[in-house]
PDB file of C-alpha atoms in Angstrom:
ATOM      1  CA  MET A   1       4.001  30.429   6.773  1.00 40.00           C
ATOM      2  CA  LYS A   2       1.842  31.493   9.718  1.00 43.00           C
ATOM      3  CA  ARG A   3      -0.782  29.132  11.045  1.00 47.00           C
ATOM      4  CA  GLU A   4      -3.652  31.328   9.850  1.00 50.00           C
ATOM      5  CA  ASN A   5      -2.364  30.933   6.292  1.00 58.00           C
ATOM      6  CA  PHE A   6      -2.601  27.141   6.334  1.00 83.00           C
ATOM      7  CA  THR A   7      -5.254  27.074   3.658  1.00 92.00           C
ATOM      8  CA  ALA A   8      -5.315  24.862   0.601  1.00 94.00           C
ATOM      9  CA  PRO A   9      -4.732  27.746  -1.869  1.00 94.00           C
ATOM     10  CA  ALA A  10      -1.726  28.983   0.116  1.00 94.00           C
ATOM     11  CA  ILE A  11      -0.230  25.514   0.383  1.00 96.00           C
ATOM     12  CA  LEU A  12      -0.854  24.760  -3.289  1.00 96.00           C
ATOM     13  CA  ASN A  13       0.925  27.967  -4.206  1.00 95.00           C
ATOM     14  CA  GLU A  14       3.846  26.942  -2.042  1.00 94.00           C
ATOM     15  CA  LEU A  15       3.979  23.524  -3.678  1.00 96.00           C
ATOM     16  CA  LYS A  16       3.996  25.068  -7.134  1.00 95.00           C
ATOM     17  CA  THR A  17       7.019  27.188  -6.222  1.00 94.00           C
ATOM     18  CA  LYS A  18       8.866  23.946  -5.422  1.00 94.00           C
ATOM     19  CA  ALA A  19       8.079  22.304  -8.756  1.00 91.00           C
ATOM     20  CA  ASN A  20      11.028  20.397 -10.207  1.00 90.00           C
ATOM     21  CA  PRO A  21      10.654  19.182 -13.824  1.00 88.00           C
ATOM     22  CA  GLU A  22      13.840  17.102 -13.577  1.00 86.00           C
ATOM     23  CA  GLN A  23      12.382  15.258 -10.593  1.00 86.00           C
ATOM     24  CA  VAL A  24       9.215  14.575 -12.595  1.00 88.00           C
ATOM     25  CA  ALA A  25      11.281  12.854 -15.272  1.00 86.00           C
ATOM     26  CA  GLY A  26      12.964  10.736 -12.611  1.00 86.00           C
ATOM     27  CA  MET A  27       9.613   9.751 -11.129  1.00 87.00           C
ATOM     28  CA  ALA A  28       8.435   8.556 -14.532  1.00 87.00           C
ATOM     29  CA  ARG A  29      11.336   6.114 -14.665  1.00 86.00           C
ATOM     30  CA  PHE A  30       9.993   4.479 -11.503  1.00 83.00           C
ATOM     31  CA  GLY A  31       6.559   3.976 -12.994  1.00 88.00           C
ATOM     32  CA  ILE A  32       4.937   6.901 -11.183  1.00 88.00           C
ATOM     33  CA  ASN A  33       2.109   8.615 -13.030  1.00 87.00           C
ATOM     34  CA  THR A  34       3.434  12.095 -13.764  1.00 82.00           C
ATOM     35  CA  GLN A  35       0.137  13.668 -14.794  1.00 88.00           C
ATOM     36  CA  HIS A  36      -0.568  16.710 -12.590  1.00 92.00           C
ATOM     37  CA  THR A  37       2.778  16.123 -10.881  1.00 93.00           C
ATOM     38  CA  LEU A  38       5.144  18.828  -9.655  1.00 93.00           C
ATOM     39  CA  GLY A  39       8.208  16.738  -8.839  1.00 94.00           C
ATOM     40  CA  ILE A  40       8.499  17.242  -5.067  1.00 94.00           C
ATOM     41  CA  SER A  41      10.050  14.443  -3.009  1.00 93.00           C
ATOM     42  CA  VAL A  42       8.155  12.595  -0.301  1.00 95.00           C
ATOM     43  CA  VAL A  43      10.853  13.656   2.177  1.00 95.00           C
ATOM     44  CA  GLU A  44      10.109  17.312   1.501  1.00 96.00           C
ATOM     45  CA  LEU A  45       6.369  16.735   1.603  1.00 97.00           C
ATOM     46  CA  ARG A  46       6.670  15.079   5.005  1.00 97.00           C
ATOM     47  CA  GLN A  47       8.616  18.096   6.251  1.00 96.00           C
ATOM     48  CA  ILE A  48       5.797  20.350   5.081  1.00 96.00           C
ATOM     49  CA  ALA A  49       3.240  18.054   6.729  1.00 96.00           C
ATOM     50  CA  LYS A  50       5.107  18.246  10.014  1.00 95.00           C
ATOM     51  CA  ARG A  51       4.863  22.013   9.888  1.00 94.00           C
ATOM     52  CA  LEU A  52       1.168  21.965   9.028  1.00 94.00           C
ATOM     53  CA  GLY A  53       0.080  19.439  11.634  1.00 95.00           C
ATOM     54  CA  ARG A  54      -3.088  17.348  11.411  1.00 95.00           C
ATOM     55  CA  ASP A  55      -6.060  18.949   9.694  1.00 96.00           C
ATOM     56  CA  HIS A  56      -8.894  16.881   8.224  1.00 97.00           C
ATOM     57  CA  ALA A  57     -10.624  19.705   6.361  1.00 96.00           C
ATOM     58  CA  LEU A  58      -7.344  20.816   4.842  1.00 97.00           C
ATOM     59  CA  ALA A  59      -6.623  17.257   3.730  1.00 97.00           C
ATOM     60  CA  LEU A  60      -9.937  17.067   1.895  1.00 98.00           C
ATOM     61  CA  ASP A  61      -9.235  20.346   0.113  1.00 97.00           C
ATOM     62  CA  LEU A  62      -5.728  19.287  -0.864  1.00 98.00           C
ATOM     63  CA  TRP A  63      -7.016  15.997  -2.251  1.00 98.00           C
ATOM     64  CA  ALA A  64      -9.694  17.765  -4.268  1.00 97.00           C
ATOM     65  CA  SER A  65      -6.998  19.750  -6.095  1.00 97.00           C
ATOM     66  CA  GLY A  66      -6.019  16.651  -8.076  1.00 96.00           C
ATOM     67  CA  ILE A  67      -2.330  17.560  -7.828  1.00 96.00           C
ATOM     68  CA  HIS A  68      -0.136  14.522  -7.204  1.00 96.00           C
ATOM     69  CA  GLU A  69       1.929  16.017  -4.391  1.00 97.00           C
ATOM     70  CA  ALA A  70      -1.081  17.683  -2.791  1.00 97.00           C
ATOM     71  CA  ARG A  71      -2.737  14.287  -2.549  1.00 97.00           C
ATOM     72  CA  LEU A  72       0.327  12.794  -0.911  1.00 98.00           C
ATOM     73  CA  LEU A  73       0.381  15.713   1.509  1.00 98.00           C
ATOM     74  CA  ALA A  74      -3.321  15.152   2.221  1.00 98.00           C
ATOM     75  CA  ALA A  75      -2.510  11.650   3.442  1.00 98.00           C
ATOM     76  CA  PHE A  76       0.185  12.994   5.733  1.00 98.00           C
ATOM     77  CA  VAL A  77      -1.960  15.696   7.380  1.00 97.00           C
ATOM     78  CA  ASP A  78      -5.363  14.004   7.582  1.00 98.00           C
ATOM     79  CA  GLU A  79      -6.745  12.837  10.924  1.00 98.00           C
ATOM     80  CA  PRO A  80      -7.315   9.047  10.889  1.00 98.00           C
ATOM     81  CA  ALA A  81     -10.117   9.234  13.455  1.00 97.00           C
ATOM     82  CA  ARG A  82     -12.094  11.564  11.179  1.00 98.00           C
ATOM     83  CA  VAL A  83     -11.667   9.540   7.996  1.00 98.00           C
ATOM     84  CA  THR A  84     -14.922   7.905   6.941  1.00 98.00           C
ATOM     85  CA  ALA A  85     -15.513   4.764   4.914  1.00 98.00           C
ATOM     86  CA  ALA A  86     -17.068   6.955   2.213  1.00 98.00           C
ATOM     87  CA  GLN A  87     -13.911   9.068   2.038  1.00 98.00           C
ATOM     88  CA  MET A  88     -11.786   5.955   1.672  1.00 98.00           C
ATOM     89  CA  GLU A  89     -13.946   4.773  -1.204  1.00 98.00           C
ATOM     90  CA  ALA A  90     -13.811   8.168  -2.893  1.00 98.00           C
ATOM     91  CA  TRP A  91     -10.050   8.381  -2.590  1.00 98.00           C
ATOM     92  CA  ILE A  92      -9.255   4.900  -3.891  1.00 97.00           C
ATOM     93  CA  ALA A  93     -11.438   5.665  -6.897  1.00 97.00           C
ATOM     94  CA  ASP A  94      -8.958   8.470  -7.603  1.00 97.00           C
ATOM     95  CA  PHE A  95      -5.831   6.330  -7.227  1.00 97.00           C
ATOM     96  CA  ASP A  96      -3.896   6.542 -10.489  1.00 94.00           C
ATOM     97  CA  SER A  97      -0.329   5.920  -9.337  1.00 94.00           C
ATOM     98  CA  TRP A  98       1.245   3.266  -7.132  1.00 96.00           C
ATOM     99  CA  ASP A  99       3.008   5.783  -4.894  1.00 95.00           C
ATOM    100  CA  VAL A 100      -0.204   7.634  -4.031  1.00 97.00           C
ATOM    101  CA  CYS A 101      -1.886   4.299  -3.351  1.00 97.00           C
ATOM    102  CA  ASP A 102       0.923   3.146  -1.079  1.00 97.00           C
ATOM    103  CA  GLN A 103       1.397   6.401   0.827  1.00 98.00           C
ATOM    104  CA  VAL A 104      -2.313   6.881   1.476  1.00 98.00           C
ATOM    105  CA  CYS A 105      -2.786   3.292   2.618  1.00 98.00           C
ATOM    106  CA  GLY A 106       0.408   3.133   4.667  1.00 97.00           C
ATOM    107  CA  SER A 107       0.306   6.616   6.197  1.00 97.00           C
ATOM    108  CA  LEU A 108      -3.417   7.105   6.787  1.00 98.00           C
ATOM    109  CA  PHE A 109      -5.891   4.375   5.903  1.00 98.00           C
ATOM    110  CA  ASP A 110      -4.147   1.700   7.978  1.00 98.00           C
ATOM    111  CA  GLN A 111      -4.791   3.835  11.079  1.00 97.00           C
ATOM    112  CA  THR A 112      -8.555   4.053  10.554  1.00 98.00           C
ATOM    113  CA  GLU A 113     -11.227   1.896  12.124  1.00 97.00           C
ATOM    114  CA  PHE A 114     -12.144   0.605   8.664  1.00 98.00           C
ATOM    115  CA  ALA A 115      -8.692  -0.675   7.680  1.00 98.00           C
ATOM    116  CA  TRP A 116      -9.233  -4.384   8.303  1.00 98.00           C
ATOM    117  CA  ARG A 117     -12.582  -4.513   6.533  1.00 97.00           C
ATOM    118  CA  LYS A 118     -11.404  -2.469   3.570  1.00 98.00           C
ATOM    119  CA  ALA A 119      -8.273  -4.577   3.165  1.00 98.00           C
ATOM    120  CA  ILE A 120     -10.476  -7.595   2.570  1.00 98.00           C
ATOM    121  CA  GLU A 121     -13.083  -5.797   0.464  1.00 98.00           C
ATOM    122  CA  TRP A 122     -10.616  -4.120  -1.863  1.00 98.00           C
ATOM    123  CA  THR A 123      -8.737  -7.295  -2.762  1.00 97.00           C
ATOM    124  CA  LYS A 124     -11.983  -8.468  -4.311  1.00 95.00           C
ATOM    125  CA  ARG A 125     -12.257  -5.420  -6.564  1.00 97.00           C
ATOM    126  CA  GLU A 126     -11.249  -5.749 -10.206  1.00 97.00           C
ATOM    127  CA  ARG A 127      -9.689  -2.296 -10.720  1.00 97.00           C
ATOM    128  CA  GLU A 128      -5.896  -2.562 -10.500  1.00 97.00           C
ATOM    129  CA  PHE A 129      -5.199   0.168  -7.956  1.00 97.00           C
ATOM    130  CA  SER A 130      -8.216  -0.753  -5.829  1.00 98.00           C
ATOM    131  CA  ARG A 131      -6.997  -4.327  -5.552  1.00 98.00           C
ATOM    132  CA  ARG A 132      -3.449  -3.142  -4.915  1.00 98.00           C
ATOM    133  CA  ALA A 133      -4.767  -0.918  -2.123  1.00 98.00           C
ATOM    134  CA  GLY A 134      -6.233  -3.933  -0.341  1.00 98.00           C
ATOM    135  CA  PHE A 135      -2.931  -5.784  -0.277  1.00 98.00           C
ATOM    136  CA  VAL A 136      -0.941  -2.663   0.597  1.00 98.00           C
ATOM    137  CA  LEU A 137      -3.263  -2.221   3.569  1.00 98.00           C
ATOM    138  CA  MET A 138      -2.503  -5.798   4.639  1.00 98.00           C
ATOM    139  CA  ALA A 139       1.225  -5.125   4.458  1.00 98.00           C
ATOM    140  CA  ALA A 140       0.894  -1.832   6.331  1.00 98.00           C
ATOM    141  CA  LEU A 141      -1.188  -3.399   9.079  1.00 98.00           C
ATOM    142  CA  ALA A 142       1.385  -6.165   9.473  1.00 98.00           C
ATOM    143  CA  VAL A 143       4.134  -3.595   9.947  1.00 97.00           C
ATOM    144  CA  HIS A 144       2.370  -0.859  11.917  1.00 96.00           C
ATOM    145  CA  ASN A 145      -0.279  -2.562  14.044  1.00 96.00           C
ATOM    146  CA  LYS A 146       1.832  -4.048  16.804  1.00 94.00           C
ATOM    147  CA  HIS A 147      -1.041  -5.345  18.926  1.00 94.00           C
ATOM    148  CA  ALA A 148      -3.267  -7.131  16.394  1.00 97.00           C
ATOM    149  CA  ALA A 149      -3.882 -10.826  16.975  1.00 97.00           C
ATOM    150  CA  ASP A 150      -2.473 -13.411  14.583  1.00 98.00           C
ATOM    151  CA  ALA A 151      -6.000 -14.502  13.658  1.00 98.00           C
ATOM    152  CA  ALA A 152      -6.585 -11.208  11.846  1.00 97.00           C
ATOM    153  CA  PHE A 153      -3.600 -11.823   9.576  1.00 98.00           C
ATOM    154  CA  LEU A 154      -4.422 -15.485   9.055  1.00 98.00           C
ATOM    155  CA  GLU A 155      -7.689 -14.290   7.521  1.00 98.00           C
ATOM    156  CA  PHE A 156      -5.667 -12.481   4.850  1.00 98.00           C
ATOM    157  CA  LEU A 157      -3.682 -15.507   3.674  1.00 98.00           C
ATOM    158  CA  PRO A 158      -6.459 -17.214   1.645  1.00 98.00           C
ATOM    159  CA  LEU A 159      -6.995 -13.928  -0.209  1.00 98.00           C
ATOM    160  CA  ILE A 160      -3.288 -13.701  -0.938  1.00 98.00           C
ATOM    161  CA  LYS A 161      -3.351 -17.228  -2.300  1.00 98.00           C
ATOM    162  CA  GLN A 162      -6.455 -16.520  -4.361  1.00 97.00           C
ATOM    163  CA  ARG A 163      -5.095 -13.343  -5.979  1.00 97.00           C
ATOM    164  CA  ALA A 164      -1.506 -14.479  -6.474  1.00 97.00           C
ATOM    165  CA  ASP A 165      -2.254 -15.266 -10.111  1.00 96.00           C
ATOM    166  CA  ASP A 166      -3.188 -11.674 -10.954  1.00 97.00           C
ATOM    167  CA  GLU A 167      -0.638 -10.890 -13.644  1.00 97.00           C
ATOM    168  CA  ARG A 168      -0.856  -7.109 -13.325  1.00 97.00           C
ATOM    169  CA  ASN A 169       2.425  -5.718 -12.087  1.00 95.00           C
ATOM    170  CA  PHE A 170       1.067  -3.354  -9.441  1.00 96.00           C
ATOM    171  CA  VAL A 171      -1.142  -6.084  -7.998  1.00 98.00           C
ATOM    172  CA  ARG A 172       1.405  -8.894  -7.926  1.00 97.00           C
ATOM    173  CA  LYS A 173       3.980  -6.715  -6.173  1.00 97.00           C
ATOM    174  CA  ALA A 174       1.449  -5.769  -3.501  1.00 98.00           C
ATOM    175  CA  VAL A 175       0.385  -9.401  -3.004  1.00 98.00           C
ATOM    176  CA  ASN A 176       4.027 -10.349  -2.545  1.00 98.00           C
ATOM    177  CA  TRP A 177       4.565  -7.449  -0.150  1.00 98.00           C
ATOM    178  CA  ALA A 178       1.602  -8.458   2.004  1.00 98.00           C
ATOM    179  CA  LEU A 179       2.707 -12.096   2.180  1.00 98.00           C
ATOM    180  CA  ARG A 180       6.263 -11.179   3.158  1.00 98.00           C
ATOM    181  CA  GLN A 181       5.273  -8.644   5.805  1.00 98.00           C
ATOM    182  CA  ILE A 182       2.796 -11.025   7.426  1.00 98.00           C
ATOM    183  CA  GLY A 183       5.441 -13.745   7.413  1.00 98.00           C
ATOM    184  CA  LYS A 184       7.971 -11.508   9.149  1.00 98.00           C
ATOM    185  CA  ARG A 185       5.648 -10.528  11.981  1.00 97.00           C
ATOM    186  CA  ASN A 186       6.343 -13.506  14.260  1.00 97.00           C
ATOM    187  CA  ALA A 187       7.294 -17.183  14.135  1.00 97.00           C
ATOM    188  CA  ALA A 188       3.735 -18.507  13.955  1.00 98.00           C
ATOM    189  CA  LEU A 189       2.771 -16.223  11.083  1.00 98.00           C
ATOM    190  CA  ASN A 190       6.082 -16.988   9.414  1.00 98.00           C
ATOM    191  CA  ARG A 191       5.146 -20.670   9.312  1.00 98.00           C
ATOM    192  CA  ALA A 192       1.669 -19.830   8.027  1.00 98.00           C
ATOM    193  CA  ALA A 193       3.015 -17.546   5.287  1.00 98.00           C
ATOM    194  CA  ILE A 194       5.571 -20.130   4.198  1.00 98.00           C
ATOM    195  CA  LYS A 195       2.784 -22.700   4.040  1.00 98.00           C
ATOM    196  CA  THR A 196       0.723 -20.351   1.879  1.00 98.00           C
ATOM    197  CA  ALA A 197       3.652 -19.738  -0.482  1.00 98.00           C
ATOM    198  CA  ARG A 198       4.203 -23.479  -0.885  1.00 98.00           C
ATOM    199  CA  GLU A 199       0.503 -24.025  -1.508  1.00 98.00           C
ATOM    200  CA  ILE A 200       0.679 -21.438  -4.288  1.00 98.00           C
ATOM    201  CA  GLN A 201       3.617 -23.291  -5.816  1.00 97.00           C
ATOM    202  CA  ARG A 202       1.819 -26.645  -5.631  1.00 96.00           C
ATOM    203  CA  ARG A 203      -1.263 -25.141  -7.227  1.00 96.00           C
ATOM    204  CA  GLU A 204       0.788 -23.889 -10.160  1.00 94.00           C
ATOM    205  CA  ILE A 205       2.467 -27.269 -10.593  1.00 93.00           C
ATOM    206  CA  GLN A 206      -0.973 -28.881 -10.757  1.00 93.00           C
ATOM    207  CA  ARG A 207      -2.124 -26.311 -13.285  1.00 92.00           C
ATOM    208  CA  ARG A 208       0.893 -27.050 -15.444  1.00 90.00           C
ATOM    209  CA  GLU A 209       0.156 -30.758 -15.334  1.00 89.00           C
ATOM    210  CA  THR A 210      -3.576 -30.508 -15.984  1.00 91.00           C
ATOM    211  CA  LEU A 211      -3.986 -27.320 -17.992  1.00 88.00           C
ATOM    212  CA  ASN A 212      -0.509 -26.938 -19.465  1.00 88.00           C
ATOM    213  CA  LYS A 213      -0.263 -23.392 -18.156  1.00 89.00           C
ATOM    214  CA  THR A 214       0.903 -21.571 -15.034  1.00 92.00           C
ATOM    215  CA  SER A 215       0.769 -18.087 -13.606  1.00 94.00           C
ATOM    216  CA  ALA A 216       4.118 -16.297 -13.816  1.00 95.00           C
ATOM    217  CA  SER A 217       2.976 -13.895 -11.103  1.00 97.00           C
ATOM    218  CA  ALA A 218       2.023 -16.657  -8.689  1.00 97.00           C
ATOM    219  CA  LEU A 219       5.311 -18.484  -9.200  1.00 97.00           C
ATOM    220  CA  TRP A 220       7.289 -15.297  -8.669  1.00 97.00           C
ATOM    221  CA  ILE A 221       5.305 -14.279  -5.571  1.00 98.00           C
ATOM    222  CA  ALA A 222       5.787 -17.670  -3.944  1.00 97.00           C
ATOM    223  CA  ALA A 223       9.480 -18.014  -4.792  1.00 98.00           C
ATOM    224  CA  ASP A 224      10.349 -14.469  -3.724  1.00 98.00           C
ATOM    225  CA  ALA A 225       8.426 -14.760  -0.451  1.00 98.00           C
ATOM    226  CA  LEU A 226       9.996 -18.134   0.356  1.00 98.00           C
ATOM    227  CA  ARG A 227      13.458 -16.780  -0.367  1.00 98.00           C
ATOM    228  CA  GLU A 228      13.029 -14.058   2.235  1.00 98.00           C
ATOM    229  CA  LEU A 229      10.864 -15.815   4.799  1.00 98.00           C
ATOM    230  CA  THR A 230      13.117 -18.884   5.028  1.00 98.00           C
ATOM    231  CA  SER A 231      16.345 -16.865   4.982  1.00 98.00           C
ATOM    232  CA  ALA A 232      18.786 -17.130   7.876  1.00 97.00           C
ATOM    233  CA  PRO A 233      18.466 -13.445   8.889  1.00 97.00           C
ATOM    234  CA  VAL A 234      14.662 -13.581   9.094  1.00 98.00           C
ATOM    235  CA  GLN A 235      14.653 -16.902  10.927  1.00 97.00           C
ATOM    236  CA  ALA A 236      17.255 -15.679  13.388  1.00 96.00           C
ATOM    237  CA  ARG A 237      15.325 -12.476  14.093  1.00 95.00           C
ATOM    238  CA  LEU A 238      12.087 -14.345  14.664  1.00 96.00           C
ATOM    239  CA  LYS A 239      13.803 -16.874  16.925  1.00 92.00           C
ATOM    240  CA  ASN A 240      15.185 -14.099  19.105  1.00 87.00           C
ATOM    241  CA  LYS A 241      12.039 -11.965  19.020  1.00 78.00           C
TER     242      LYS A 241
END
């Protein structure tokens, strides 16, 4: 494909030629929304994105198509510096599958100037994929932003504690992911994340004693995070970091 043909219609036509119904069935087994889905792997989409290069206008057109893979590709080719807060809000309103949420947040939104603010704002939203997006952004920032100060991540921990009792699967997994990634960043944040996990556990014990009920999500998030964050491999890596 020549550079002058890098238009949304041409790319959409190319994507449709790569449609794989068997892959769509496999995606469904992993909880991916298969509506408007062609069945193209992320690996192949990233190869296409590498060929296309960065193009903000193209990304907007691809997203507007509503096709699952085109929206993933949009995240891979968009220009973070040109992404606006309004665009971020419009796109998360369209999130209807965990993989689109995660790829957009971890491949594009975390590189924007609005990432830190949106991470906090979105965790306060009620819609499942909007709230998930906030915690995925936290996890992505912990992994990708190598120069951020610890204070920025410490601000996330009370929100993680607050939302740990959200029983929705896509939210609880993102909360857990954020807590673990923050706790693996360095020794100081490891201690803070472990403290947060233990506070979540104590809160649930108190709820059991006073209200005769607990949050299964909160207990799982805390136990799973503690298992990894206190493990010998993680502690050794942080000690030698």
